[in-house]
Amino acid sequence: MSVPEPNATVHFALRSGGGTGALAIIDLRSADPQSLDSLLKQLGAPGITVGELHLRDIAGADQALAARLSPTWAQLMCHDGAAVLDTVRTALHTWGAIEESDADPRAHFPEAITLLEACLLETLSRAASPLAVDILLAQPALWANANNFDPCAAPSVERALVLNRLIDPPLVVAVGAPNVGKSTLLNALAGRSMALASPEPGTTRDHVGALLDLGGLVVRWVDTPGIRPAGTVVHPIEREAVDCAQRVIAAADLVVHCGDGEYGWADLPFSGESSISSFLLRVATRIDMASIAGKADVHTAAGVDPPQGLKNLVEAILEALLPAKVRHENLPWVFNQALRRPEKWKADPH
């Protein structure tokens, strides 16, 4: 078998994982759609269009979720094990993709005087959320006055993990029983029809994803199939979709647990809520039809005109993923891995 030409127009980066959780998320970004199409095909995930999420055998290493977020942006969600990550990384390098940690942003931004400025320009060019702009533009002054700031200290790393959600959209997964209004909620937040909403339970048999701007924070929202009671006989296709949903939930930054007055709160598809590594937000839906028993963090009615509770939901999601305390701190933000090495960003790059 002949080896194709290297695809140096595609960069990849490990966005989460590295032995810290159940799943690892690998970003793939390209200069053009054709380059990304080619790389995905070589990895074993061909034919994925924007908005789709599929389970694929990636590089012979793992059954991973492959998502196409835009024509030039995809993500792989694989098991967070050293052997799996090493194999996937090797495959990406073999097919010519460049790992971001190996790329010097000054090569693309020669107008930058320092490495800090080059990192800033590179990050601004790919920041997904509008809220990122003002915070990033304030960074040069904050770094200049950061005499005793340690970019490798635990508080600095933890703060970066939160603020980095402004650059790479966090994953929000909606779960709940069939027909509790998850698809209607997604459509209302998007302001257009993104998911099929129907009074027939089980209409959503696969994941439906969308990039949503929620109060200036762009998130990857995934609407999963309804969770039926234990022991319920379901169609094999639906069973496969629910199994796939468990893996999406494991990678989520925020789980939106939806319930209503008719179907209540479904049992979540993993062993106990305490096992969730992400945040959990309980959202009561369809409150215009019946009140729900049990505590809810937010109450909504997305199917009425005008929708109710969406502003409160957006505020709750924003606070869960990007707390106001962190957003408004006047502290340096380690928005690029190169900034964790002071000898590099303080040095004269020329």
XYZ file of C-alpha atoms in Angstrom:
350
model
C 0.000 0.000 0.000
C 1.426 3.382 -0.968
C 1.803 6.093 1.635
C 0.060 9.392 0.742
C 1.751 12.739 0.701
C 2.052 14.336 4.173
C -0.865 16.558 5.067
C 0.943 19.415 6.797
C -2.057 21.709 6.452
C -3.753 19.863 9.346
C -2.823 20.523 12.963
C -3.923 18.469 15.944
C -3.903 18.990 19.702
C -4.939 17.041 22.792
C -7.656 19.215 24.335
C -8.466 16.990 27.322
C -7.192 13.727 28.684
C -3.651 12.491 28.876
C -4.432 10.057 31.680
C -6.785 12.361 33.591
C -10.189 10.947 32.689
C -12.274 8.355 30.892
C -11.985 9.941 27.454
C -9.467 12.074 25.618
C -10.482 14.726 23.077
C -8.199 15.409 20.114
C -8.774 18.512 17.976
C -8.137 18.360 14.213
C -8.011 21.686 12.356
C -7.155 22.216 8.701
C -6.513 25.019 6.258
C -9.187 23.674 3.909
C -12.013 21.067 4.002
C -10.307 18.753 1.514
C -7.249 18.325 3.735
C -9.406 17.382 6.692
C -11.478 15.003 4.534
C -8.279 13.257 3.457
C -6.915 12.875 6.978
C -10.209 11.572 8.383
C -10.373 9.014 5.589
C -6.876 7.781 6.356
C -7.699 7.541 10.063
C -10.760 5.406 9.342
C -13.491 8.044 9.659
C -14.482 8.993 6.082
C -17.648 10.742 4.970
C -18.465 12.641 8.171
C -20.297 15.882 7.399
C -20.711 18.983 9.564
C -22.937 18.355 12.583
C -22.509 14.578 12.502
C -21.131 12.374 15.272
C -20.188 8.760 14.517
C -18.489 5.822 16.196
C -15.474 4.786 14.122
C -12.472 2.444 14.399
C -9.685 5.047 14.517
C -6.238 3.992 13.328
C -6.934 0.431 14.457
C -6.413 1.654 18.038
C -9.869 2.269 19.450
C -13.580 2.623 18.786
C -13.700 6.410 19.012
C -16.334 9.076 18.468
C -15.581 11.324 15.492
C -17.390 14.654 15.238
C -17.299 17.220 12.413
C -17.851 20.673 13.926
C -17.127 22.709 10.799
C -15.710 22.093 7.312
C -12.191 22.572 8.708
C -12.591 21.349 12.304
C -13.175 17.874 13.687
C -12.698 16.125 17.001
C -11.865 12.578 18.019
C -13.041 11.250 21.392
C -11.147 8.089 22.315
C -10.322 6.217 25.494
C -7.832 8.126 27.642
C -5.170 5.453 27.839
C -1.465 5.820 27.101
C -1.411 3.024 24.520
C -4.452 4.366 22.650
C -3.204 7.962 22.626
C 0.282 6.935 21.504
C -1.161 4.911 18.615
C -3.507 7.708 17.495
C -0.737 10.319 17.776
C 1.613 8.107 15.760
C -1.039 7.675 13.069
C -1.622 11.432 12.898
C 2.107 12.093 12.566
C 2.384 9.334 9.946
C -0.243 10.999 7.794
C 1.573 14.340 8.094
C -0.513 16.221 10.676
C 1.425 18.617 12.907
C 0.906 18.632 16.666
C 0.270 22.160 17.941
C 2.751 21.807 20.784
C 5.456 21.318 18.124
C 4.398 24.350 16.078
C 5.902 27.775 16.740
C 3.205 30.458 16.259
C 5.860 32.978 15.214
C 6.145 31.142 11.903
C 2.600 32.259 11.079
C 2.713 35.655 12.794
C 6.104 37.199 11.949
C 4.776 40.623 12.904
C 4.779 39.581 16.584
C 7.640 41.091 18.580
C 7.623 38.414 21.299
C 6.471 34.839 21.634
C 3.719 36.066 23.974
C 2.346 38.277 21.195
C 2.567 35.454 18.657
C 0.660 33.132 21.000
C -1.940 35.842 21.512
C -2.468 36.376 17.777
C -2.691 32.633 17.154
C -5.235 32.162 19.947
C -7.344 35.141 18.849
C -7.481 33.672 15.343
C -9.191 30.495 16.553
C -11.067 31.591 19.685
C -14.639 30.364 19.294
C -16.344 32.534 21.923
C -16.947 36.298 21.742
C -16.210 36.560 25.481
C -12.624 35.510 24.776
C -11.632 38.675 22.936
C -11.554 41.219 25.767
C -9.920 38.770 28.182
C -7.204 37.893 25.669
C -6.511 41.509 24.746
C -5.895 42.295 28.415
C -3.239 39.583 28.712
C -0.076 41.454 27.568
C -0.408 44.002 30.371
C -1.227 41.315 32.942
C 1.766 39.193 31.933
C 4.056 42.245 31.945
C 3.188 42.893 35.602
C 3.242 39.227 36.647
C 6.470 39.376 38.646
C 5.715 36.468 40.963
C 3.288 34.589 38.748
C 3.979 30.868 38.351
C 2.301 29.545 35.182
C 2.888 25.953 36.311
C 1.329 26.329 39.763
C -1.902 24.407 40.369
C -4.140 27.535 40.582
C -2.770 28.811 37.256
C -3.349 25.454 35.555
C -6.859 25.104 36.982
C -7.784 28.640 35.894
C -6.476 27.936 32.387
C -8.598 24.789 32.139
C -11.685 26.917 32.765
C -10.782 29.870 30.531
C -9.645 27.590 27.704
C -13.333 26.811 27.206
C -13.493 30.220 25.539
C -11.074 28.960 22.883
C -12.271 25.391 22.365
C -16.032 25.066 22.966
C -16.905 22.845 25.937
C -19.126 19.809 25.433
C -22.667 20.071 26.827
C -24.749 16.885 26.695
C -28.528 16.888 27.185
C -29.941 13.669 28.671
C -33.362 12.605 29.888
C -36.333 10.355 29.228
C -37.896 10.215 25.742
C -40.232 13.064 24.903
C -39.296 15.387 27.780
C -38.524 18.223 25.356
C -34.740 17.951 24.854
C -35.014 18.519 21.096
C -37.431 21.414 21.558
C -34.990 22.951 24.045
C -32.121 22.666 21.550
C -34.204 24.247 18.786
C -35.198 27.138 21.049
C -31.610 27.814 22.127
C -30.410 27.650 18.518
C -33.218 29.876 17.272
C -33.899 27.455 14.428
C -34.783 23.818 13.824
C -31.736 21.692 14.670
C -33.424 18.538 15.970
C -36.610 16.666 15.091
C -39.226 17.368 17.754
C -42.247 15.066 17.909
C -44.852 13.930 20.467
C -43.811 10.349 19.632
C -41.282 9.107 22.235
C -37.950 7.922 20.819
C -37.907 10.244 17.807
C -34.235 11.061 18.405
C -32.371 7.810 17.779
C -28.980 9.356 17.181
C -27.005 12.294 18.468
C -27.860 15.753 17.193
C -25.132 18.344 17.667
C -24.829 22.087 17.245
C -22.509 24.936 18.128
C -24.495 27.381 20.269
C -23.543 30.860 21.471
C -24.825 30.976 25.054
C -24.219 34.416 26.508
C -20.943 34.829 24.631
C -19.688 31.325 25.391
C -19.854 28.969 22.407
C -20.583 25.370 23.407
C -20.880 22.064 21.554
C -24.401 20.930 22.444
C -25.271 17.271 21.925
C -28.892 16.080 22.174
C -28.869 12.365 23.035
C -31.590 9.710 22.550
C -34.142 9.404 25.337
C -33.267 7.126 28.250
C -35.955 4.480 28.667
C -36.649 2.668 31.971
C -34.405 -0.290 32.768
C -35.634 -3.504 31.174
C -37.446 -1.776 28.302
C -37.083 -3.585 24.974
C -35.739 -1.142 22.381
C -34.815 -1.298 18.709
C -31.167 -2.386 18.138
C -30.399 0.918 16.434
C -31.680 2.829 19.448
C -29.734 0.551 21.801
C -26.528 1.284 19.892
C -27.269 5.017 19.994
C -27.798 4.923 23.773
C -24.563 2.964 24.252
C -22.795 5.629 22.199
C -24.418 8.327 24.357
C -22.740 6.909 27.453
C -19.364 7.659 25.916
C -20.399 11.192 24.983
C -21.583 11.788 28.551
C -18.233 10.566 29.886
C -16.493 13.276 27.836
C -18.939 16.067 28.746
C -17.947 19.247 30.512
C -21.580 19.725 31.524
C -24.505 17.287 31.644
C -27.940 18.900 31.291
C -30.348 16.437 32.936
C -33.816 17.186 31.559
C -37.069 16.089 33.178
C -40.743 17.071 33.087
C -43.970 16.592 35.018
C -45.073 13.608 32.916
C -41.906 11.498 32.716
C -39.933 12.830 35.689
C -36.181 12.421 36.020
C -34.770 9.450 34.101
C -32.052 7.354 35.691
C -28.812 8.520 34.173
C -27.025 5.913 32.001
C -24.075 5.335 34.300
C -23.561 4.057 37.815
C -24.660 6.887 40.033
C -24.627 10.655 39.636
C -21.638 10.838 41.986
C -19.507 9.185 39.282
C -19.889 12.109 36.863
C -16.631 13.985 36.449
C -18.436 16.899 34.805
C -20.968 19.333 36.199
C -24.616 18.282 36.395
C -27.421 20.791 35.791
C -31.005 19.655 36.379
C -33.415 21.397 34.000
C -37.181 21.083 34.324
C -38.767 21.229 30.856
C -42.359 21.775 29.669
C -43.371 23.523 32.897
C -46.315 24.991 30.981
C -47.854 21.502 30.905
C -47.191 20.136 34.388
C -44.976 20.812 37.388
C -42.205 18.354 38.164
C -41.478 16.677 41.459
C -37.945 16.986 42.738
C -35.500 19.865 42.778
C -34.549 21.539 39.497
C -31.822 24.139 38.988
C -33.718 25.816 36.118
C -37.351 25.698 34.946
C -38.114 26.083 31.220
C -40.917 25.929 28.680
C -39.195 25.998 25.301
C -42.255 25.077 23.225
C -44.329 28.166 24.024
C -44.193 31.564 22.342
C -42.158 33.239 23.667
C -40.064 30.470 25.281
C -39.772 30.645 29.062
C -36.714 30.226 31.221
C -34.099 30.253 28.449
C -32.302 33.302 29.853
C -32.006 31.628 33.250
C -30.766 28.433 31.592
C -28.091 30.296 29.617
C -26.942 32.090 32.769
C -26.779 28.807 34.689
C -24.744 27.118 31.936
C -22.386 30.092 31.697
C -21.831 30.131 35.451
C -21.259 26.356 35.578
C -18.687 26.338 32.789
C -17.173 29.815 33.106
C -17.785 31.224 36.610
C -17.956 35.012 36.830
C -15.268 34.959 39.516
C -12.799 33.430 37.057
C -13.880 35.621 34.129
C -13.332 38.849 36.037
C -10.030 38.026 37.777
C -7.234 40.334 36.631
C -4.671 37.567 36.482
C -2.549 36.147 33.673
C -4.108 33.319 31.709
C -1.926 30.484 30.421
C -3.771 30.312 27.086
C -0.894 28.609 25.255
C 1.365 25.782 26.445
C 4.449 27.778 25.459
C 3.573 30.269 28.204
C 4.242 27.593 30.814
C 7.944 28.010 30.000
C 8.958 31.522 31.154
C 12.397 31.224 29.567
C 10.643 31.123 26.176
C 8.067 33.893 26.440
C 10.351 36.327 28.243
C 13.188 35.837 25.772
C 13.759 37.912 22.674
C 12.436 35.669 19.849
C 14.767 37.287 17.351
